[in-house]
């Protein structure tokens, strides 16, 4: 009997021990899980973030870098200009271009694009020496002043004007007064592409890429906006005021560039001295030259 009681007690004890084990295991797991949750919570709510390196010398804005980009304009002379020089040129002459569009029917965009290309945005040799912004040669019947300049041939005759506004007006008269350009005026005033191609076809320039160059300037600098302004029925021309301002500017401003010459391909000290009625030795002395070496694009003082 005693043995039976002992066996039953032992079995009950074992059963009791086994029944408590899951409770212990569960407690440990919950404790571990609780600790894990605490650690994760600390990681997620950690306010410390990696240190960011602040660029104290940022790259210039895209628009700023564009302003400083240079390009070489090749027409009657080779001229290197920055984009902001072209923008300034447009701002200075847009009113005259729009006035000419209103009065003569030539798109303002074409006038400005031709001015940029032919004058090197006002920095080319003919623009500086002769206020000639459109590369117009003397041709038969020209009785005004002129200058000699190498173009398709050596020392060709080009028209000279008292101020740029006269050049813009003569450009309009030149196109409207010659039968070979008559076809241009059959195009829409807003169709700058047709005008660009028509100018080349009529013989204004020999460069086969001339239309593409004009169209490129028109589209890069949104010059067609000035065509749209003139075509607006509410447009009022401000041309007279701008012409007067340019005349005053021409009378009162002594530009250092008026007394300089940019060396072109094929130039020699002798040929330049002949252009400006100078002795070779005087030209060398003015420019502190020790020999006869010249480079294209070099600027020489000639007066």
PDB file of N, CA, C and O in Angstrom, residues 15-77:
ATOM      1  N   UNK A  15       4.286  15.228 -12.963  1.00  0.00           N
ATOM      2  CA  UNK A  15       3.286  15.959 -13.746  1.00  0.00           C
ATOM      3  C   UNK A  15       3.263  17.428 -13.383  1.00  0.00           C
ATOM      4  O   UNK A  15       3.203  18.314 -14.230  1.00  0.00           O
ATOM      5  N   UNK A  16       3.382  17.679 -12.095  1.00  0.00           N
ATOM      6  CA  UNK A  16       3.401  19.089 -11.651  1.00  0.00           C
ATOM      7  C   UNK A  16       4.597  19.830 -12.182  1.00  0.00           C
ATOM      8  O   UNK A  16       4.513  20.990 -12.581  1.00  0.00           O
ATOM      9  N   UNK A  17       5.770  19.178 -12.226  1.00  0.00           N
ATOM     10  CA  UNK A  17       6.992  19.836 -12.735  1.00  0.00           C
ATOM     11  C   UNK A  17       6.855  20.138 -14.228  1.00  0.00           C
ATOM     12  O   UNK A  17       7.218  21.204 -14.695  1.00  0.00           O
ATOM     13  N   UNK A  18       6.320  19.172 -14.964  1.00  0.00           N
ATOM     14  CA  UNK A  18       6.183  19.372 -16.408  1.00  0.00           C
ATOM     15  C   UNK A  18       5.191  20.475 -16.727  1.00  0.00           C
ATOM     16  O   UNK A  18       5.326  21.209 -17.691  1.00  0.00           O
ATOM     17  N   UNK A  19       4.185  20.602 -15.914  1.00  0.00           N
ATOM     18  CA  UNK A  19       3.175  21.636 -16.183  1.00  0.00           C
ATOM     19  C   UNK A  19       3.681  23.025 -15.931  1.00  0.00           C
ATOM     20  O   UNK A  19       3.187  23.984 -16.466  1.00  0.00           O
ATOM     21  N   UNK A  20       4.713  23.192 -15.126  1.00  0.00           N
ATOM     22  CA  UNK A  20       5.244  24.534 -14.832  1.00  0.00           C
ATOM     23  C   UNK A  20       6.282  24.973 -15.821  1.00  0.00           C
ATOM     24  O   UNK A  20       6.595  26.142 -15.942  1.00  0.00           O
ATOM     25  N   UNK A  21       6.892  24.036 -16.559  1.00  0.00           N
ATOM     26  CA  UNK A  21       7.957  24.398 -17.494  1.00  0.00           C
ATOM     27  C   UNK A  21       7.480  25.352 -18.594  1.00  0.00           C
ATOM     28  O   UNK A  21       8.132  26.325 -18.865  1.00  0.00           O
ATOM     29  N   UNK A  22       6.344  25.137 -19.224  1.00  0.00           N
ATOM     30  CA  UNK A  22       5.914  26.068 -20.264  1.00  0.00           C
ATOM     31  C   UNK A  22       5.726  27.468 -19.751  1.00  0.00           C
ATOM     32  O   UNK A  22       5.983  28.424 -20.437  1.00  0.00           O
ATOM     33  N   UNK A  23       5.294  27.573 -18.533  1.00  0.00           N
ATOM     34  CA  UNK A  23       5.122  28.900 -17.958  1.00  0.00           C
ATOM     35  C   UNK A  23       6.447  29.608 -17.879  1.00  0.00           C
ATOM     36  O   UNK A  23       6.590  30.774 -18.204  1.00  0.00           O
ATOM     37  N   UNK A  24       7.500  28.905 -17.495  1.00  0.00           N
ATOM     38  CA  UNK A  24       8.838  29.504 -17.367  1.00  0.00           C
ATOM     39  C   UNK A  24       9.347  29.905 -18.739  1.00  0.00           C
ATOM     40  O   UNK A  24       9.855  30.995 -18.938  1.00  0.00           O
ATOM     41  N   UNK A  25       9.171  29.020 -19.717  1.00  0.00           N
ATOM     42  CA  UNK A  25       9.636  29.315 -21.079  1.00  0.00           C
ATOM     43  C   UNK A  25       8.911  30.519 -21.643  1.00  0.00           C
ATOM     44  O   UNK A  25       9.511  31.413 -22.195  1.00  0.00           O
ATOM     45  N   UNK A  26       7.618  30.562 -21.476  1.00  0.00           N
ATOM     46  CA  UNK A  26       6.817  31.685 -21.977  1.00  0.00           C
ATOM     47  C   UNK A  26       7.265  32.987 -21.353  1.00  0.00           C
ATOM     48  O   UNK A  26       7.389  34.003 -22.017  1.00  0.00           O
ATOM     49  N   UNK A  27       7.539  32.949 -20.098  1.00  0.00           N
ATOM     50  CA  UNK A  27       7.987  34.157 -19.398  1.00  0.00           C
ATOM     51  C   UNK A  27       9.291  34.654 -19.964  1.00  0.00           C
ATOM     52  O   UNK A  27       9.498  35.843 -20.179  1.00  0.00           O
ATOM     53  N   UNK A  28      10.243  33.722 -20.250  1.00  0.00           N
ATOM     54  CA  UNK A  28      11.540  34.121 -20.793  1.00  0.00           C
ATOM     55  C   UNK A  28      11.375  34.737 -22.169  1.00  0.00           C
ATOM     56  O   UNK A  28      11.989  35.736 -22.504  1.00  0.00           O
ATOM     57  N   UNK A  29      10.512  34.091 -23.008  1.00  0.00           N
ATOM     58  CA  UNK A  29      10.300  34.615 -24.351  1.00  0.00           C
ATOM     59  C   UNK A  29       9.684  35.989 -24.317  1.00  0.00           C
ATOM     60  O   UNK A  29      10.080  36.883 -25.032  1.00  0.00           O
ATOM     61  N   UNK A  30       8.704  36.180 -23.485  1.00  0.00           N
ATOM     62  CA  UNK A  30       8.067  37.495 -23.379  1.00  0.00           C
ATOM     63  C   UNK A  30       9.058  38.531 -22.912  1.00  0.00           C
ATOM     64  O   UNK A  30       9.082  39.651 -23.379  1.00  0.00           O
ATOM     65  N   UNK A  31       9.908  38.106 -21.963  1.00  0.00           N
ATOM     66  CA  UNK A  31      10.919  39.039 -21.443  1.00  0.00           C
ATOM     67  C   UNK A  31      11.883  39.429 -22.542  1.00  0.00           C
ATOM     68  O   UNK A  31      12.246  40.580 -22.704  1.00  0.00           O
ATOM     69  N   UNK A  32      12.312  38.391 -23.330  1.00  0.00           N
ATOM     70  CA  UNK A  32      13.252  38.652 -24.415  1.00  0.00           C
ATOM     71  C   UNK A  32      12.619  39.547 -25.486  1.00  0.00           C
ATOM     72  O   UNK A  32      13.214  40.486 -25.974  1.00  0.00           O
ATOM     73  N   UNK A  33      11.338  39.216 -25.802  1.00  0.00           N
ATOM     74  CA  UNK A  33      10.623  40.027 -26.782  1.00  0.00           C
ATOM     75  C   UNK A  33      10.465  41.447 -26.329  1.00  0.00           C
ATOM     76  O   UNK A  33      10.623  42.391 -27.081  1.00  0.00           O
ATOM     77  N   UNK A  34      10.171  41.580 -25.032  1.00  0.00           N
ATOM     78  CA  UNK A  34      10.018  42.922 -24.469  1.00  0.00           C
ATOM     79  C   UNK A  34      11.294  43.715 -24.607  1.00  0.00           C
ATOM     80  O   UNK A  34      11.300  44.874 -24.965  1.00  0.00           O
ATOM     81  N   UNK A  35      12.428  43.045 -24.306  1.00  0.00           N
ATOM     82  CA  UNK A  35      13.715  43.733 -24.419  1.00  0.00           C
ATOM     83  C   UNK A  35      14.002  44.110 -25.874  1.00  0.00           C
ATOM     84  O   UNK A  35      14.504  45.182 -26.158  1.00  0.00           O
ATOM     85  N   UNK A  36      13.667  43.176 -26.780  1.00  0.00           N
ATOM     86  CA  UNK A  36      13.900  43.454 -28.211  1.00  0.00           C
ATOM     87  C   UNK A  36      13.099  44.652 -28.677  1.00  0.00           C
ATOM     88  O   UNK A  36      13.585  45.510 -29.389  1.00  0.00           O
ATOM     89  N   UNK A  37      11.848  44.709 -28.225  1.00  0.00           N
ATOM     90  CA  UNK A  37      11.002  45.843 -28.600  1.00  0.00           C
ATOM     91  C   UNK A  37      11.564  47.144 -28.077  1.00  0.00           C
ATOM     92  O   UNK A  37      11.535  48.166 -28.733  1.00  0.00           O
ATOM     93  N   UNK A  38      12.102  47.117 -26.889  1.00  0.00           N
ATOM     94  CA  UNK A  38      12.697  48.324 -26.307  1.00  0.00           C
ATOM     95  C   UNK A  38      13.885  48.773 -27.125  1.00  0.00           C
ATOM     96  O   UNK A  38      14.063  49.946 -27.437  1.00  0.00           O
ATOM     97  N   UNK A  39      14.744  47.801 -27.508  1.00  0.00           N
ATOM     98  CA  UNK A  39      15.929  48.145 -28.306  1.00  0.00           C
ATOM     99  C   UNK A  39      15.516  48.725 -29.649  1.00  0.00           C
ATOM    100  O   UNK A  39      16.033  49.736 -30.088  1.00  0.00           O
ATOM    101  N   UNK A  40      14.552  48.078 -30.303  1.00  0.00           N
ATOM    102  CA  UNK A  40      14.090  48.583 -31.597  1.00  0.00           C
ATOM    103  C   UNK A  40      13.474  49.960 -31.482  1.00  0.00           C
ATOM    104  O   UNK A  40      13.656  50.815 -32.330  1.00  0.00           O
ATOM    105  N   UNK A  41      12.743  50.160 -30.431  1.00  0.00           N
ATOM    106  CA  UNK A  41      12.124  51.469 -30.223  1.00  0.00           C
ATOM    107  C   UNK A  41      13.176  52.538 -30.075  1.00  0.00           C
ATOM    108  O   UNK A  41      13.058  53.638 -30.586  1.00  0.00           O
ATOM    109  N   UNK A  42      14.238  52.204 -29.392  1.00  0.00           N
ATOM    110  CA  UNK A  42      15.323  53.182 -29.208  1.00  0.00           C
ATOM    111  C   UNK A  42      15.961  53.495 -30.543  1.00  0.00           C
ATOM    112  O   UNK A  42      16.250  54.633 -30.876  1.00  0.00           O
ATOM    113  N   UNK A  43      16.178  52.489 -31.390  1.00  0.00           N
ATOM    114  CA  UNK A  43      16.807  52.708 -32.680  1.00  0.00           C
ATOM    115  C   UNK A  43      15.934  53.582 -33.587  1.00  0.00           C
ATOM    116  O   UNK A  43      16.401  54.453 -34.269  1.00  0.00           O
ATOM    117  N   UNK A  44      14.623  53.316 -33.582  1.00  0.00           N
ATOM    118  CA  UNK A  44      13.716  54.066 -34.452  1.00  0.00           C
ATOM    119  C   UNK A  44      13.570  55.506 -34.028  1.00  0.00           C
ATOM    120  O   UNK A  44      13.398  56.387 -34.831  1.00  0.00           O
ATOM    121  N   UNK A  45      13.599  55.749 -32.735  1.00  0.00           N
ATOM    122  CA  UNK A  45      13.350  57.109 -32.253  1.00  0.00           C
ATOM    123  C   UNK A  45      14.635  57.870 -32.009  1.00  0.00           C
ATOM    124  O   UNK A  45      14.619  58.952 -31.464  1.00  0.00           O
ATOM    125  N   UNK A  46      15.768  57.276 -32.434  1.00  0.00           N
ATOM    126  CA  UNK A  46      17.051  57.943 -32.219  1.00  0.00           C
ATOM    127  C   UNK A  46      17.095  59.240 -33.025  1.00  0.00           C
ATOM    128  O   UNK A  46      17.055  59.197 -34.251  1.00  0.00           O
ATOM    129  N   UNK A  47      17.186  60.393 -32.384  1.00  0.00           N
ATOM    130  CA  UNK A  47      17.150  61.672 -33.111  1.00  0.00           C
ATOM    131  C   UNK A  47      18.437  62.001 -33.827  1.00  0.00           C
ATOM    132  O   UNK A  47      18.517  62.949 -34.560  1.00  0.00           O
ATOM    133  N   UNK A  48      19.484  61.233 -33.595  1.00  0.00           N
ATOM    134  CA  UNK A  48      20.783  61.546 -34.191  1.00  0.00           C
ATOM    135  C   UNK A  48      20.818  61.000 -35.599  1.00  0.00           C
ATOM    136  O   UNK A  48      20.634  59.814 -35.820  1.00  0.00           O
ATOM    137  N   UNK A  49      21.008  61.856 -36.603  1.00  0.00           N
ATOM    138  CA  UNK A  49      21.076  61.438 -38.000  1.00  0.00           C
ATOM    139  C   UNK A  49      22.486  61.681 -38.516  1.00  0.00           C
ATOM    140  O   UNK A  49      23.206  62.505 -37.962  1.00  0.00           O
ATOM    141  N   UNK A  50      22.868  60.999 -39.591  1.00  0.00           N
ATOM    142  CA  UNK A  50      24.212  61.206 -40.130  1.00  0.00           C
ATOM    143  C   UNK A  50      24.435  62.665 -40.505  1.00  0.00           C
ATOM    144  O   UNK A  50      23.555  63.321 -41.032  1.00  0.00           O
ATOM    145  N   UNK A  51      25.622  63.161 -40.256  1.00  0.00           N
ATOM    146  CA  UNK A  51      25.944  64.557 -40.549  1.00  0.00           C
ATOM    147  C   UNK A  51      26.010  64.777 -42.051  1.00  0.00           C
ATOM    148  O   UNK A  51      26.676  64.040 -42.766  1.00  0.00           O
ATOM    149  N   UNK A  52      25.276  65.761 -42.542  1.00  0.00           N
ATOM    150  CA  UNK A  52      25.287  66.100 -43.965  1.00  0.00           C
ATOM    151  C   UNK A  52      26.343  67.156 -44.232  1.00  0.00           C
ATOM    152  O   UNK A  52      26.453  68.130 -43.507  1.00  0.00           O
ATOM    153  N   UNK A  53      27.098  66.964 -45.333  1.00  0.00           N
ATOM    154  CA  UNK A  53      28.129  67.929 -45.691  1.00  0.00           C
ATOM    155  C   UNK A  53      27.503  69.012 -46.538  1.00  0.00           C
ATOM    156  O   UNK A  53      26.944  68.740 -47.600  1.00  0.00           O
ATOM    157  N   UNK A  54      27.549  70.221 -46.072  1.00  0.00           N
ATOM    158  CA  UNK A  54      26.946  71.344 -46.784  1.00  0.00           C
ATOM    159  C   UNK A  54      27.972  71.916 -47.739  1.00  0.00           C
ATOM    160  O   UNK A  54      29.096  72.236 -47.338  1.00  0.00           O
ATOM    161  N   UNK A  55      27.607  72.030 -49.025  1.00  0.00           N
ATOM    162  CA  UNK A  55      28.505  72.582 -50.032  1.00  0.00           C
ATOM    163  C   UNK A  55      28.528  74.105 -49.903  1.00  0.00           C
ATOM    164  O   UNK A  55      27.568  74.770 -50.232  1.00  0.00           O
ATOM    165  N   UNK A  56      29.627  74.608 -49.399  1.00  0.00           N
ATOM    166  CA  UNK A  56      29.727  76.061 -49.194  1.00  0.00           C
ATOM    167  C   UNK A  56      30.153  76.780 -50.457  1.00  0.00           C
ATOM    168  O   UNK A  56      30.211  77.996 -50.498  1.00  0.00           O
ATOM    169  N   UNK A  57      30.480  75.999 -51.492  1.00  0.00           N
ATOM    170  CA  UNK A  57      30.867  76.618 -52.758  1.00  0.00           C
ATOM    171  C   UNK A  57      30.081  75.958 -53.882  1.00  0.00           C
ATOM    172  O   UNK A  57      30.611  75.207 -54.687  1.00  0.00           O
ATOM    173  N   UNK A  58      28.760  76.223 -53.935  1.00  0.00           N
ATOM    174  CA  UNK A  58      27.909  75.540 -54.906  1.00  0.00           C
ATOM    175  C   UNK A  58      28.273  75.908 -56.330  1.00  0.00           C
ATOM    176  O   UNK A  58      28.832  76.962 -56.592  1.00  0.00           O
ATOM    177  N   UNK A  59      27.909  74.993 -57.243  1.00  0.00           N
ATOM    178  CA  UNK A  59      28.141  75.277 -58.649  1.00  0.00           C
ATOM    179  C   UNK A  59      27.234  76.408 -59.090  1.00  0.00           C
ATOM    180  O   UNK A  59      26.138  76.551 -58.591  1.00  0.00           O
ATOM    181  N   UNK A  60      27.690  77.221 -60.025  1.00  0.00           N
ATOM    182  CA  UNK A  60      26.825  78.316 -60.485  1.00  0.00           C
ATOM    183  C   UNK A  60      25.567  77.776 -61.113  1.00  0.00           C
ATOM    184  O   UNK A  60      25.542  76.686 -61.671  1.00  0.00           O
ATOM    185  N   UNK A  61      24.504  78.546 -60.974  1.00  0.00           N
ATOM    186  CA  UNK A  61      23.221  78.143 -61.564  1.00  0.00           C
ATOM    187  C   UNK A  61      23.393  77.989 -63.060  1.00  0.00           C
ATOM    188  O   UNK A  61      24.260  78.608 -63.681  1.00  0.00           O
ATOM    189  N   UNK A  62      22.530  77.161 -63.653  1.00  0.00           N
ATOM    190  CA  UNK A  62      22.637  76.894 -65.078  1.00  0.00           C
ATOM    191  C   UNK A  62      22.537  78.167 -65.897  1.00  0.00           C
ATOM    192  O   UNK A  62      23.285  78.381 -66.838  1.00  0.00           O
ATOM    193  N   UNK A  63      21.629  79.048 -65.503  1.00  0.00           N
ATOM    194  CA  UNK A  63      21.455  80.291 -66.244  1.00  0.00           C
ATOM    195  C   UNK A  63      22.695  81.165 -66.154  1.00  0.00           C
ATOM    196  O   UNK A  63      23.065  81.849 -67.094  1.00  0.00           O
ATOM    197  N   UNK A  64      23.378  81.113 -64.991  1.00  0.00           N
ATOM    198  CA  UNK A  64      24.582  81.920 -64.806  1.00  0.00           C
ATOM    199  C   UNK A  64      25.700  81.396 -65.693  1.00  0.00           C
ATOM    200  O   UNK A  64      26.441  82.163 -66.306  1.00  0.00           O
ATOM    201  N   UNK A  65      25.851  80.064 -65.748  1.00  0.00           N
ATOM    202  CA  UNK A  65      26.913  79.499 -66.573  1.00  0.00           C
ATOM    203  C   UNK A  65      26.661  79.787 -68.052  1.00  0.00           C
ATOM    204  O   UNK A  65      27.594  80.003 -68.816  1.00  0.00           O
ATOM    205  N   UNK A  66      25.393  79.797 -68.442  1.00  0.00           N
ATOM    206  CA  UNK A  66      25.067  80.099 -69.830  1.00  0.00           C
ATOM    207  C   UNK A  66      25.471  81.518 -70.199  1.00  0.00           C
ATOM    208  O   UNK A  66      25.916  81.791 -71.303  1.00  0.00           O
ATOM    209  N   UNK A  67      25.294  82.421 -69.258  1.00  0.00           N
ATOM    210  CA  UNK A  67      25.642  83.815 -69.526  1.00  0.00           C
ATOM    211  C   UNK A  67      27.119  83.957 -69.855  1.00  0.00           C
ATOM    212  O   UNK A  67      27.519  84.822 -70.613  1.00  0.00           O
ATOM    213  N   UNK A  68      27.954  83.101 -69.247  1.00  0.00           N
ATOM    214  CA  UNK A  68      29.391  83.226 -69.416  1.00  0.00           C
ATOM    215  C   UNK A  68      29.945  82.347 -70.525  1.00  0.00           C
ATOM    216  O   UNK A  68      31.143  82.339 -70.761  1.00  0.00           O
ATOM    217  N   UNK A  69      29.085  81.579 -71.183  1.00  0.00           N
ATOM    218  CA  UNK A  69      29.547  80.763 -72.289  1.00  0.00           C
ATOM    219  C   UNK A  69      29.942  81.669 -73.449  1.00  0.00           C
ATOM    220  O   UNK A  69      29.321  82.694 -73.698  1.00  0.00           O
ATOM    221  N   UNK A  70      30.982  81.261 -74.161  1.00  0.00           N
ATOM    222  CA  UNK A  70      31.435  82.058 -75.300  1.00  0.00           C
ATOM    223  C   UNK A  70      31.137  81.314 -76.594  1.00  0.00           C
ATOM    224  O   UNK A  70      31.009  80.096 -76.615  1.00  0.00           O
ATOM    225  N   UNK A  71      31.012  82.078 -77.651  1.00  0.00           N
ATOM    226  CA  UNK A  71      30.887  81.483 -78.968  1.00  0.00           C
ATOM    227  C   UNK A  71      31.577  82.382 -79.973  1.00  0.00           C
ATOM    228  O   UNK A  71      31.744  83.593 -79.749  1.00  0.00           O
ATOM    229  N   UNK A  72      32.002  81.793 -81.051  1.00  0.00           N
ATOM    230  CA  UNK A  72      32.683  82.543 -82.101  1.00  0.00           C
ATOM    231  C   UNK A  72      31.706  82.795 -83.241  1.00  0.00           C
ATOM    232  O   UNK A  72      31.155  81.855 -83.813  1.00  0.00           O
ATOM    233  N   UNK A  73      31.475  84.049 -83.535  1.00  0.00           N
ATOM    234  CA  UNK A  73      30.582  84.432 -84.625  1.00  0.00           C
ATOM    235  C   UNK A  73      31.444  84.757 -85.843  1.00  0.00           C
ATOM    236  O   UNK A  73      32.318  85.622 -85.789  1.00  0.00           O
ATOM    237  N   UNK A  74      31.217  84.032 -86.917  1.00  0.00           N
ATOM    238  CA  UNK A  74      32.018  84.230 -88.132  1.00  0.00           C
ATOM    239  C   UNK A  74      31.110  84.702 -89.257  1.00  0.00           C
ATOM    240  O   UNK A  74      30.191  84.000 -89.667  1.00  0.00           O
ATOM    241  N   UNK A  75      31.355  85.906 -89.724  1.00  0.00           N
ATOM    242  CA  UNK A  75      30.646  86.422 -90.893  1.00  0.00           C
ATOM    243  C   UNK A  75      31.620  87.308 -91.645  1.00  0.00           C
ATOM    244  O   UNK A  75      32.575  86.812 -92.223  1.00  0.00           O
ATOM    245  N   UNK A  76      31.403  88.617 -91.605  1.00  0.00           N
ATOM    246  CA  UNK A  76      32.371  89.500 -92.249  1.00  0.00           C
ATOM    247  C   UNK A  76      33.652  89.612 -91.429  1.00  0.00           C
ATOM    248  O   UNK A  76      34.668  90.093 -91.912  1.00  0.00           O
ATOM    249  N   UNK A  77      33.606  89.175 -90.158  1.00  0.00           N
ATOM    250  CA  UNK A  77      34.798  89.097 -89.320  1.00  0.00           C
ATOM    251  C   UNK A  77      34.580  87.991 -88.296  1.00  0.00           C
ATOM    252  O   UNK A  77      33.468  87.522 -88.096  1.00  0.00           O
TER     253      UNK A  77
END
